[in-house]
PDB file of C-alpha atoms in Angstrom:
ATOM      1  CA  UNK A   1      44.464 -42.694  46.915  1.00 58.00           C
ATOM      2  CA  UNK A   2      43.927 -45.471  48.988  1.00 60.00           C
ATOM      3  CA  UNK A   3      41.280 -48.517  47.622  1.00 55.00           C
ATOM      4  CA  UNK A   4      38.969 -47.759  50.302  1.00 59.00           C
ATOM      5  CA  UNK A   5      38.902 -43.648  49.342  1.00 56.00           C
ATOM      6  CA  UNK A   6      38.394 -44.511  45.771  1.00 52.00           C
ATOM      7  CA  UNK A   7      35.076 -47.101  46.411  1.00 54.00           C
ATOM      8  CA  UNK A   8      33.778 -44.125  48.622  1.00 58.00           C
ATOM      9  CA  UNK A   9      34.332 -42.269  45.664  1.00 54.00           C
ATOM     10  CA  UNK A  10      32.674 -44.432  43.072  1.00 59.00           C
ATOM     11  CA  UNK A  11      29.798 -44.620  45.282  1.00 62.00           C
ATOM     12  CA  UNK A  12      28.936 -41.038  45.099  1.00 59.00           C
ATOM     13  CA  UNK A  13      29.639 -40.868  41.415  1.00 60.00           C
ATOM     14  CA  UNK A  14      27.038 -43.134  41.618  1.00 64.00           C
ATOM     15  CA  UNK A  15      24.101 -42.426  43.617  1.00 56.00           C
ATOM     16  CA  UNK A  16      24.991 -38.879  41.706  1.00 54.00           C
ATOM     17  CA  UNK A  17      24.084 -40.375  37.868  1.00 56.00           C
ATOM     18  CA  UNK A  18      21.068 -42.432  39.417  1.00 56.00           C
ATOM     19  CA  UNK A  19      19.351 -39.257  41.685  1.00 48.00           C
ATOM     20  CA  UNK A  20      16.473 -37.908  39.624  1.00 51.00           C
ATOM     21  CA  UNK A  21      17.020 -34.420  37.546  1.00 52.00           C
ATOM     22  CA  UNK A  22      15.602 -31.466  38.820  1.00 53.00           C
ATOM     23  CA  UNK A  23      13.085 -29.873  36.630  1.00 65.00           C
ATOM     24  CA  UNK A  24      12.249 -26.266  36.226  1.00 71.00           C
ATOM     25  CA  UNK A  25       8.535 -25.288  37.435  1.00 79.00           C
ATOM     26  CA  UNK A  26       6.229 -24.746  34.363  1.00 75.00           C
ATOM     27  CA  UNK A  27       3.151 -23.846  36.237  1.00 82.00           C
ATOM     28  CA  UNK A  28       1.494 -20.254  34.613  1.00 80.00           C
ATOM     29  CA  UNK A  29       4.234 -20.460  31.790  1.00 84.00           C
ATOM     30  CA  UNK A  30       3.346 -18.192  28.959  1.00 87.00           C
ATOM     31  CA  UNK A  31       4.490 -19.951  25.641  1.00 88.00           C
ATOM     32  CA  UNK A  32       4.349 -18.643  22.009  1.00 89.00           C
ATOM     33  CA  UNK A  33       3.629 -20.782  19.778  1.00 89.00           C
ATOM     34  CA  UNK A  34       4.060 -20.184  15.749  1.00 90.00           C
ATOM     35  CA  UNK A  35       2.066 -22.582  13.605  1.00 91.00           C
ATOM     36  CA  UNK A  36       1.821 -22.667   9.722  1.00 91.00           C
ATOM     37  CA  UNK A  37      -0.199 -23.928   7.132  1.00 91.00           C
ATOM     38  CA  UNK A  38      -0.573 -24.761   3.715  1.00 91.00           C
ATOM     39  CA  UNK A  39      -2.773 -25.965   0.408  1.00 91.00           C
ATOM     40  CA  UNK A  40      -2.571 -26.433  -3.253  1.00 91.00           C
ATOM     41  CA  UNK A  41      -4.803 -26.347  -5.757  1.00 91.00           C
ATOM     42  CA  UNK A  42      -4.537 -26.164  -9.653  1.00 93.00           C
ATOM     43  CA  UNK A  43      -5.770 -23.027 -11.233  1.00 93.00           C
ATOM     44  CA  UNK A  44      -9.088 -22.470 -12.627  1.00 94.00           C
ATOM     45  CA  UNK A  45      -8.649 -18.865 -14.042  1.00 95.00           C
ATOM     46  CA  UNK A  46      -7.283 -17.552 -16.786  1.00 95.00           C
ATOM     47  CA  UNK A  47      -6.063 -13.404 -17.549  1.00 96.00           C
ATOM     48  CA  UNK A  48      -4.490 -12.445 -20.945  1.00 96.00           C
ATOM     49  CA  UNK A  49      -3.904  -9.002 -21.964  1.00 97.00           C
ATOM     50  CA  UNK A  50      -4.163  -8.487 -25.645  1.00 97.00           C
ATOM     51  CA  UNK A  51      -3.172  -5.151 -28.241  1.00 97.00           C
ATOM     52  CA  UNK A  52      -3.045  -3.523 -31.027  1.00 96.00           C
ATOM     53  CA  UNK A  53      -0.485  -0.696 -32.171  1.00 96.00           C
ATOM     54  CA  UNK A  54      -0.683   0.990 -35.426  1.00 96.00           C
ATOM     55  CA  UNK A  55       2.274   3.876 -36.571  1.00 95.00           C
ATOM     56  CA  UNK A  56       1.008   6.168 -39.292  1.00 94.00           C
ATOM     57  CA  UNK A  57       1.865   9.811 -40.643  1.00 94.00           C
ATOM     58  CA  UNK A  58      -2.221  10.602 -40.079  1.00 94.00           C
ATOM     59  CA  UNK A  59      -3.018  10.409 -36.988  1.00 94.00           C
ATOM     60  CA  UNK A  60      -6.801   9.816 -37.807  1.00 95.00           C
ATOM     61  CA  UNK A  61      -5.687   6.745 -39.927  1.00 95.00           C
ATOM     62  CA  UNK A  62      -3.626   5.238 -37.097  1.00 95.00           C
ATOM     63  CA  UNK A  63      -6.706   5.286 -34.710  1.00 95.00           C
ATOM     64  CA  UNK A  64      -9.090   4.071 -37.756  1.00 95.00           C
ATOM     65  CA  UNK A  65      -6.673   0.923 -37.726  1.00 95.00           C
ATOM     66  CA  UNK A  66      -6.289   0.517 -34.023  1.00 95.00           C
ATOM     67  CA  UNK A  67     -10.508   0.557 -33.728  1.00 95.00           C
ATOM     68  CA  UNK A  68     -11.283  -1.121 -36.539  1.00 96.00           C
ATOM     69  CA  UNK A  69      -8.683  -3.960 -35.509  1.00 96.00           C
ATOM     70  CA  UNK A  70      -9.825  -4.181 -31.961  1.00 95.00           C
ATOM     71  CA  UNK A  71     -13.228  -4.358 -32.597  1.00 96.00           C
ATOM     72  CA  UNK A  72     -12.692  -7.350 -35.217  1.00 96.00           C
ATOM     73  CA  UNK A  73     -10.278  -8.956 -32.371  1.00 96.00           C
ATOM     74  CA  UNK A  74     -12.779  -8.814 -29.494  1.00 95.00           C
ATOM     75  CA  UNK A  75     -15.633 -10.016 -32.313  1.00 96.00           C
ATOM     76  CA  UNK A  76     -13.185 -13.222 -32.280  1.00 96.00           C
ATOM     77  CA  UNK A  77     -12.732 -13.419 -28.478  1.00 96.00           C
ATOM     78  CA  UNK A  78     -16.316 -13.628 -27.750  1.00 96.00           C
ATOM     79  CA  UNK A  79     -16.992 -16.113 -30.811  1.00 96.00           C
ATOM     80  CA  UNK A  80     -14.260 -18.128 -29.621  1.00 96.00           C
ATOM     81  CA  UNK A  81     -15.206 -18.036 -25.865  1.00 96.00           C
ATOM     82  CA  UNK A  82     -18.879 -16.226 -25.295  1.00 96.00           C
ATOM     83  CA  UNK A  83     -18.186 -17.264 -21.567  1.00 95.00           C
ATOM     84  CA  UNK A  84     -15.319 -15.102 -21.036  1.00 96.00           C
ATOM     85  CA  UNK A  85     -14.759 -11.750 -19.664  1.00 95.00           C
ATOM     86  CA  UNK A  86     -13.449  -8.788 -21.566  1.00 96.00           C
ATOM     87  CA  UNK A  87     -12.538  -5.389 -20.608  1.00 95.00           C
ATOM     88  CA  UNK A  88     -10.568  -2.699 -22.520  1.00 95.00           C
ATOM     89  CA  UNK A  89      -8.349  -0.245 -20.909  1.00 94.00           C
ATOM     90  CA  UNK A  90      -5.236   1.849 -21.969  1.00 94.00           C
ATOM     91  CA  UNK A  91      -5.919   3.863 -24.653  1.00 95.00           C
ATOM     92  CA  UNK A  92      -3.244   5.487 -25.970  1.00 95.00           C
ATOM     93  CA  UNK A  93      -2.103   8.137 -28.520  1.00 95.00           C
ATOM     94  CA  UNK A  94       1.936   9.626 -28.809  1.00 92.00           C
ATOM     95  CA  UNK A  95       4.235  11.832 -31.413  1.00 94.00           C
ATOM     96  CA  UNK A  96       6.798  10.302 -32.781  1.00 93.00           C
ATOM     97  CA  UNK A  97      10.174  12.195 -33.608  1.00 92.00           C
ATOM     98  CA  UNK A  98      12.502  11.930 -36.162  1.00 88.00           C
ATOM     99  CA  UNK A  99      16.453  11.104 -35.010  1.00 78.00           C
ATOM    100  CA  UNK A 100      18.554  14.056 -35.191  1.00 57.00           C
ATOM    101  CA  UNK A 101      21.236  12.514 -37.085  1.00 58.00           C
ATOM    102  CA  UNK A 102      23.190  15.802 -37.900  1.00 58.00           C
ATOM    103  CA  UNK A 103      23.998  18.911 -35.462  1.00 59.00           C
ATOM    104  CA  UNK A 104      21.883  21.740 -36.351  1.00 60.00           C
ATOM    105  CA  UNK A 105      22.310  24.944 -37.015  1.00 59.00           C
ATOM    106  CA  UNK A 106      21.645  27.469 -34.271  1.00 56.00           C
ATOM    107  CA  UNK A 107      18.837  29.124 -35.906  1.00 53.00           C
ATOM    108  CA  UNK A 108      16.862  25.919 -36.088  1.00 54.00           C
ATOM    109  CA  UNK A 109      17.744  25.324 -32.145  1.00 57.00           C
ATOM    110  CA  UNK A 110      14.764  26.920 -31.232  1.00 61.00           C
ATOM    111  CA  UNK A 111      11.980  26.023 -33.884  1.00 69.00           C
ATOM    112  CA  UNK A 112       9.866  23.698 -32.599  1.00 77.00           C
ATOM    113  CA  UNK A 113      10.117  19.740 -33.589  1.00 79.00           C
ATOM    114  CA  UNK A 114       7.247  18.624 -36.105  1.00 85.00           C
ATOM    115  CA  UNK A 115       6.500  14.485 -35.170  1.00 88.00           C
ATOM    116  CA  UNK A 116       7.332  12.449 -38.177  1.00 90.00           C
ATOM    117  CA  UNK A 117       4.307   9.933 -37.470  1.00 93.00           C
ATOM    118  CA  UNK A 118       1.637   8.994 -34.580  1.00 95.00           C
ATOM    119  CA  UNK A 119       1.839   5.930 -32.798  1.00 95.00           C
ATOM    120  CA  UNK A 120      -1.868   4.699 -31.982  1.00 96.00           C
ATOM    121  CA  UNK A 121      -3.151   1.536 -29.457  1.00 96.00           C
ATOM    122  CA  UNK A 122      -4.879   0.021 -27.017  1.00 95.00           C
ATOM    123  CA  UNK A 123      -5.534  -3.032 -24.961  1.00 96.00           C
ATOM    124  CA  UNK A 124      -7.932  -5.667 -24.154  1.00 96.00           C
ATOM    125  CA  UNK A 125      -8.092  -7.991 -21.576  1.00 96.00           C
ATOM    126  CA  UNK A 126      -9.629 -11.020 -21.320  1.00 97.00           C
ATOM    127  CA  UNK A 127     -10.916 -13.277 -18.109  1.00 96.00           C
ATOM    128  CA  UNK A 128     -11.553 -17.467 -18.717  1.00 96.00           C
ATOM    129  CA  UNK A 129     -12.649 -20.461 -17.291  1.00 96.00           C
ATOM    130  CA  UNK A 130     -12.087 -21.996 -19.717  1.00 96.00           C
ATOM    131  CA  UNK A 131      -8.277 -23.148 -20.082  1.00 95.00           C
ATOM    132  CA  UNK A 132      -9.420 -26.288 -22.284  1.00 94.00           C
ATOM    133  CA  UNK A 133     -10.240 -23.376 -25.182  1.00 94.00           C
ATOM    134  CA  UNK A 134      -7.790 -20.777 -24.251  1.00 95.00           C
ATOM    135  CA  UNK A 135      -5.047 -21.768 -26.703  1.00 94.00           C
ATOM    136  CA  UNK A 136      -7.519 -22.026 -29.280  1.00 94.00           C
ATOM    137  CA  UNK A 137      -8.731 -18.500 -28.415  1.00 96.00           C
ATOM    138  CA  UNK A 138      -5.592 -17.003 -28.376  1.00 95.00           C
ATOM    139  CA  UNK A 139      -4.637 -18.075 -31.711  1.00 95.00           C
ATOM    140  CA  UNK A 140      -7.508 -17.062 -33.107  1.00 95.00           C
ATOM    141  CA  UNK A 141      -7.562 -13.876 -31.809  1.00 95.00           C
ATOM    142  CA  UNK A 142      -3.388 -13.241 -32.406  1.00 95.00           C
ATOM    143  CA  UNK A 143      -4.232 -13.049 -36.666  1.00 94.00           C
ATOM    144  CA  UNK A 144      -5.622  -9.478 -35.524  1.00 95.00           C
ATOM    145  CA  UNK A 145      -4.542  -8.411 -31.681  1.00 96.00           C
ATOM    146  CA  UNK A 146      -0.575  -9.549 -30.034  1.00 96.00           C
ATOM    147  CA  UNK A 147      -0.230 -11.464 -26.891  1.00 95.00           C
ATOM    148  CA  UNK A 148       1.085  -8.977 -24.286  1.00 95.00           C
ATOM    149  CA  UNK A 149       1.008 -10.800 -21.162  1.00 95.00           C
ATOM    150  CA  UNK A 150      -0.694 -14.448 -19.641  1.00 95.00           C
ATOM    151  CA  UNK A 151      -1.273 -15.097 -16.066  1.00 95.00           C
ATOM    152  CA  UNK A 152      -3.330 -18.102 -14.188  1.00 95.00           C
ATOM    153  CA  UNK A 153      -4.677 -18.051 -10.901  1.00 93.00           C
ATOM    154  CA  UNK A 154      -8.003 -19.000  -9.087  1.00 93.00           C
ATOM    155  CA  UNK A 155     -11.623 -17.853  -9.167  1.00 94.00           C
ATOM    156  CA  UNK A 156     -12.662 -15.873  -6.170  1.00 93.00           C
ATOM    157  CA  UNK A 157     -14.538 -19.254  -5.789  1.00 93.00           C
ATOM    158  CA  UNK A 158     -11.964 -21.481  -5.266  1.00 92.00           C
ATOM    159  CA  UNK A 159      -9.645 -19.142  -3.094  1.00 91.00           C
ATOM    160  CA  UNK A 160     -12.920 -18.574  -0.595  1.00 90.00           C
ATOM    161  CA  UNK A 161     -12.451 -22.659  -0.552  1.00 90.00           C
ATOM    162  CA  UNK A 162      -9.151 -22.661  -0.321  1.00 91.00           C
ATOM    163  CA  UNK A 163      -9.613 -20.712   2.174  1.00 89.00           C
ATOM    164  CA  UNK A 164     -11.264 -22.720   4.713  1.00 89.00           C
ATOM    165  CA  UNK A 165      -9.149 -25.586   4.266  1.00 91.00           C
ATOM    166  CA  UNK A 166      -5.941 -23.489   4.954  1.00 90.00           C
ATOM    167  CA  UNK A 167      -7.019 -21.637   8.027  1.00 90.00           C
ATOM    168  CA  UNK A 168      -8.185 -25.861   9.097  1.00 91.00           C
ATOM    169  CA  UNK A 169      -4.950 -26.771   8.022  1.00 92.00           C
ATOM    170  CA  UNK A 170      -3.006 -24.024  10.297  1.00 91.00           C
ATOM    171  CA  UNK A 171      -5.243 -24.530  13.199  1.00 90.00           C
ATOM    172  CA  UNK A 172      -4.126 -27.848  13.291  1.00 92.00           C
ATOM    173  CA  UNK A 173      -0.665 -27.470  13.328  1.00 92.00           C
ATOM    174  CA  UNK A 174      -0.852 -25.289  16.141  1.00 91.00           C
ATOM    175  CA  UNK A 175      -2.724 -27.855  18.143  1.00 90.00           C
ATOM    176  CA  UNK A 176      -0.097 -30.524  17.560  1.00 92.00           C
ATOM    177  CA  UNK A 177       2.706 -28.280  18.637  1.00 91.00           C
ATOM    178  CA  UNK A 178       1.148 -27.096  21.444  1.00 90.00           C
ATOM    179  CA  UNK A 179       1.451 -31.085  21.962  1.00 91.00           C
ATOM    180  CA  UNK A 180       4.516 -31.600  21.190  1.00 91.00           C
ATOM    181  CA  UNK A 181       5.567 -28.668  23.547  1.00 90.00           C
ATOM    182  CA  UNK A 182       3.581 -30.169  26.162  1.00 88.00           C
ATOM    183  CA  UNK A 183       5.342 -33.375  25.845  1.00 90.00           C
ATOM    184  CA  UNK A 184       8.786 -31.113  26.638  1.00 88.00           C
ATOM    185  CA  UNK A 185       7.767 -29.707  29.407  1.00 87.00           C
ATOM    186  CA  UNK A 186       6.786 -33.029  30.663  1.00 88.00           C
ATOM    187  CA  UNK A 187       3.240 -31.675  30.959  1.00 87.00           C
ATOM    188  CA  UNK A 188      -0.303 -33.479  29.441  1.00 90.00           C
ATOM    189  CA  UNK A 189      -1.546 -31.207  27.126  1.00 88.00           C
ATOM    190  CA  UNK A 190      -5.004 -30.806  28.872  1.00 88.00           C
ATOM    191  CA  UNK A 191      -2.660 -28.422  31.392  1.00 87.00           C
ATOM    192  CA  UNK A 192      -2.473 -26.122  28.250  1.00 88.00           C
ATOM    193  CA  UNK A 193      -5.009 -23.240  27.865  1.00 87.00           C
ATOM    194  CA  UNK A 194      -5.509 -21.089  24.698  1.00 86.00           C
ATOM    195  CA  UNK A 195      -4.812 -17.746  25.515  1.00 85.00           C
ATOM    196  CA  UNK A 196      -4.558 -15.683  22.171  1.00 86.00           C
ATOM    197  CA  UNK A 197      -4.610 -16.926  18.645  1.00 87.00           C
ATOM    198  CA  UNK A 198      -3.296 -14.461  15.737  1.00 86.00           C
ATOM    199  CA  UNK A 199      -4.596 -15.508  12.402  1.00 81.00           C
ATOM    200  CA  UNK A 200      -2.196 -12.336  10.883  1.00 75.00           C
ATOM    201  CA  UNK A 201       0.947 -13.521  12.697  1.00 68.00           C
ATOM    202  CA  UNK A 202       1.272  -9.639  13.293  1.00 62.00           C
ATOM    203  CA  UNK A 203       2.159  -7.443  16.328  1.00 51.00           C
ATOM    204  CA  UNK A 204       5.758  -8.358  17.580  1.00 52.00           C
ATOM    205  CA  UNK A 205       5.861 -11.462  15.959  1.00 44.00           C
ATOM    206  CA  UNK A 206       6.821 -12.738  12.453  1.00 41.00           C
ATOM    207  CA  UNK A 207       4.801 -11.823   9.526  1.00 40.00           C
ATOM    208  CA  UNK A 208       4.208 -13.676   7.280  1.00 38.00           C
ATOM    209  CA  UNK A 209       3.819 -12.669   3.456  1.00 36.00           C
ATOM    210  CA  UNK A 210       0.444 -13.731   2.025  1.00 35.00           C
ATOM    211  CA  UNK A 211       0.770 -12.230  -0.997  1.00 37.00           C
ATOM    212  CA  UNK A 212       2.488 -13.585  -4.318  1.00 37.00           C
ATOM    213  CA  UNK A 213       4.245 -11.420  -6.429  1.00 36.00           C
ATOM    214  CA  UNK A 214       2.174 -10.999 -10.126  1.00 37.00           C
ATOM    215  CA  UNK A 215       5.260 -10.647 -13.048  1.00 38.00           C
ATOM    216  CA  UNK A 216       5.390  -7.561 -14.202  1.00 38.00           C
ATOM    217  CA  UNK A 217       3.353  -6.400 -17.222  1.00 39.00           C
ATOM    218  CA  UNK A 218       5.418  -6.346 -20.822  1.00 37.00           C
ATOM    219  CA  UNK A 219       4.878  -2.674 -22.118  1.00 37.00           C
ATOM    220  CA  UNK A 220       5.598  -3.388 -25.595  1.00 37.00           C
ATOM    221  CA  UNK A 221       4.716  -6.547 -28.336  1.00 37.00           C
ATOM    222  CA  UNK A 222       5.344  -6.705 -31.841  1.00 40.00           C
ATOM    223  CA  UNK A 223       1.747  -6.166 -33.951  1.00 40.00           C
ATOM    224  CA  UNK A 224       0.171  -9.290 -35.555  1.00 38.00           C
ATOM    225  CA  UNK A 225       0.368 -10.222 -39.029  1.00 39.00           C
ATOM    226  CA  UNK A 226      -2.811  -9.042 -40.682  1.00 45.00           C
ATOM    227  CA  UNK A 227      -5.308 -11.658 -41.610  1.00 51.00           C
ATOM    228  CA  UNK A 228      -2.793 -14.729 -40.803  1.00 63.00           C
ATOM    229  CA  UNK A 229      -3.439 -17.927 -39.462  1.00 72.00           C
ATOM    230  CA  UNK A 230      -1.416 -18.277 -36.248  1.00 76.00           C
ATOM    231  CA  UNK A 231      -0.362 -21.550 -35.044  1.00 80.00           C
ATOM    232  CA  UNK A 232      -1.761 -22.471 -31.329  1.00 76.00           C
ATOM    233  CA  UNK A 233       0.375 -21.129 -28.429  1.00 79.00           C
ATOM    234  CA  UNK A 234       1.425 -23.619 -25.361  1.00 79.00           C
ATOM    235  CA  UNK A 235      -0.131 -22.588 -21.981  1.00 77.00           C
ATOM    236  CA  UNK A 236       0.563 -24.563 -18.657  1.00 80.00           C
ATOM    237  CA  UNK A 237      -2.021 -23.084 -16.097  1.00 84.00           C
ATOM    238  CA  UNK A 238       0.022 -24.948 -13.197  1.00 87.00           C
ATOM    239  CA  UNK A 239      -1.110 -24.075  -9.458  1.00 86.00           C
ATOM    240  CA  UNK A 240      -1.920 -22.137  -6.611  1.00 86.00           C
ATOM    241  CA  UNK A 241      -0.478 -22.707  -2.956  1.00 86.00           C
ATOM    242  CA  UNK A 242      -1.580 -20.648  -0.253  1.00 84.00           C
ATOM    243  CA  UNK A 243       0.107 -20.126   3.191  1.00 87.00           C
ATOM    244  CA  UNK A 244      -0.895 -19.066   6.364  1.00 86.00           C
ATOM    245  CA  UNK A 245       1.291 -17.827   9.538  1.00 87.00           C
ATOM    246  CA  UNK A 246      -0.466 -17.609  12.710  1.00 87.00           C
ATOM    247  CA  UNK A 247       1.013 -17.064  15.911  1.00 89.00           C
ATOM    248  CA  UNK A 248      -0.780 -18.549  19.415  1.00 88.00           C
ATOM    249  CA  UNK A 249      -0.686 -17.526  23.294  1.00 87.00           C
ATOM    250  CA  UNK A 250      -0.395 -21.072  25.749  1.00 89.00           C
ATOM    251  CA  UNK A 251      -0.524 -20.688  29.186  1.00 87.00           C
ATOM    252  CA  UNK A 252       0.170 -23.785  31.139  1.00 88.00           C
ATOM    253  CA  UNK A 253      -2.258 -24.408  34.718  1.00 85.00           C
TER     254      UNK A 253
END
């Protein structure tokens, strides 16, 4: 290649790199635009499940024990905490059969089995406000009734708050990426127009899961030492965050 052939070809090269890039029309574009959100807040609200379980050959004087002990044990929740919530629920009342530690003998096969002693309880649960006391409480109350399960979360209060300062919080991510999209497309933003907003993030888009999964309930505790003085159990309440996944329609003029 001769000198002159390869200054004719620089020159193209040239004037190639420097001619401005062609841009894809963006006039009645539909975008979809996916926006999140997302607040914390530490946890007012307090929900401890409490029992009692009493074992006895007489079935009568296992469900003496069991009412006689949960009366005394809700006596000391609401002396302990007269703002609190109680509610009892899962009343319950079983055989229980002796092991079969030996084959037996056909004729016995089809006599029926006599329970060797009843099994007797029932639970209690109690809703606070007031986390400063609740370790207190729950000592107090553990000389009679067993922890059975602890959980913290808000007052319907706070999550109504909450709330508001999510959806704000969501809204306003969606704004600045319909912004940032703008920006892009090499478009101002006041070209964008709010077609649809979709506070579920449902229909054929991602959805998002609002709801947090509550551990699962223990079934069994050991019973608490009659008339004992229990030392003060260690609660953390922590916090709440809540999320929020909507899902917006732009079209650009």
């Amino acid at each position: 290649m001769s000198l002159k052939q390869l200054l004719a070809v620089l020159a193209l090269a040239t004037a190639a790199a420097q001619a401005p890039a062609q841009t894809v029309p963006t006039a009645g574009t539909l975008v979809i635009v996916p926006a999140f959100g997302e607040v914390t807040r530490a946890n007012d609200l307090a929900t401890a499940t409490l029992m009692v379980e009493e074992q006895d050959k007489d079935k009568a004087a296992a469900a003496s024990r069991v009412n006689a002990k949960m009366r005394e044990g809700m006596d000391i929740l609401r002396k302990a905490d007269p703002q609190a919530k109680l509610k009892t629920y899962g009343y319950y009342t079983y055989p229980v059969y002796p092991e079969d530690r030996q084959p037996q003998p056909l004729a016995s096969v089809s006599r029926p089995r006599l329970p060797a002693s009843w099994r007797v309880g029932q639970y209690v649960e109690l809703k606070t406000t007031n986390l400063a006391a609740l370790q207190k409480t729950v000592a107090a109350a553990q000389r009679v009734l067993a922890l059975n399960g602890l959980s913290f979360g808000l007052t319907p209060e706070t999550a109504r708050a909450l709330d508001e300062q999510r959806i704000a919080a969501t809204y306003r991510n969606l704004n600045e990426r319909i912004a940032f999209i703008a920006k892009a497309m090499g478009r101002p933003v006041t070209d964008a127009v709010l077609d649809t907003v979709d506070f579920e993030g449902s229909g054929n888009y991602a959805r998002a899961d609002m709801a947090a999964a509550a551990p699962a309930p223990m079934m069994y505790a050991k019973r608490a030492a009659e008339a004992q003085e229990v030392a003060e159990p260690s609660f953390e309440p922590g916090d709440t965050t809540l999320n929020m996944h909507l899902v917006g329609k732009v079209r650009f003029k």
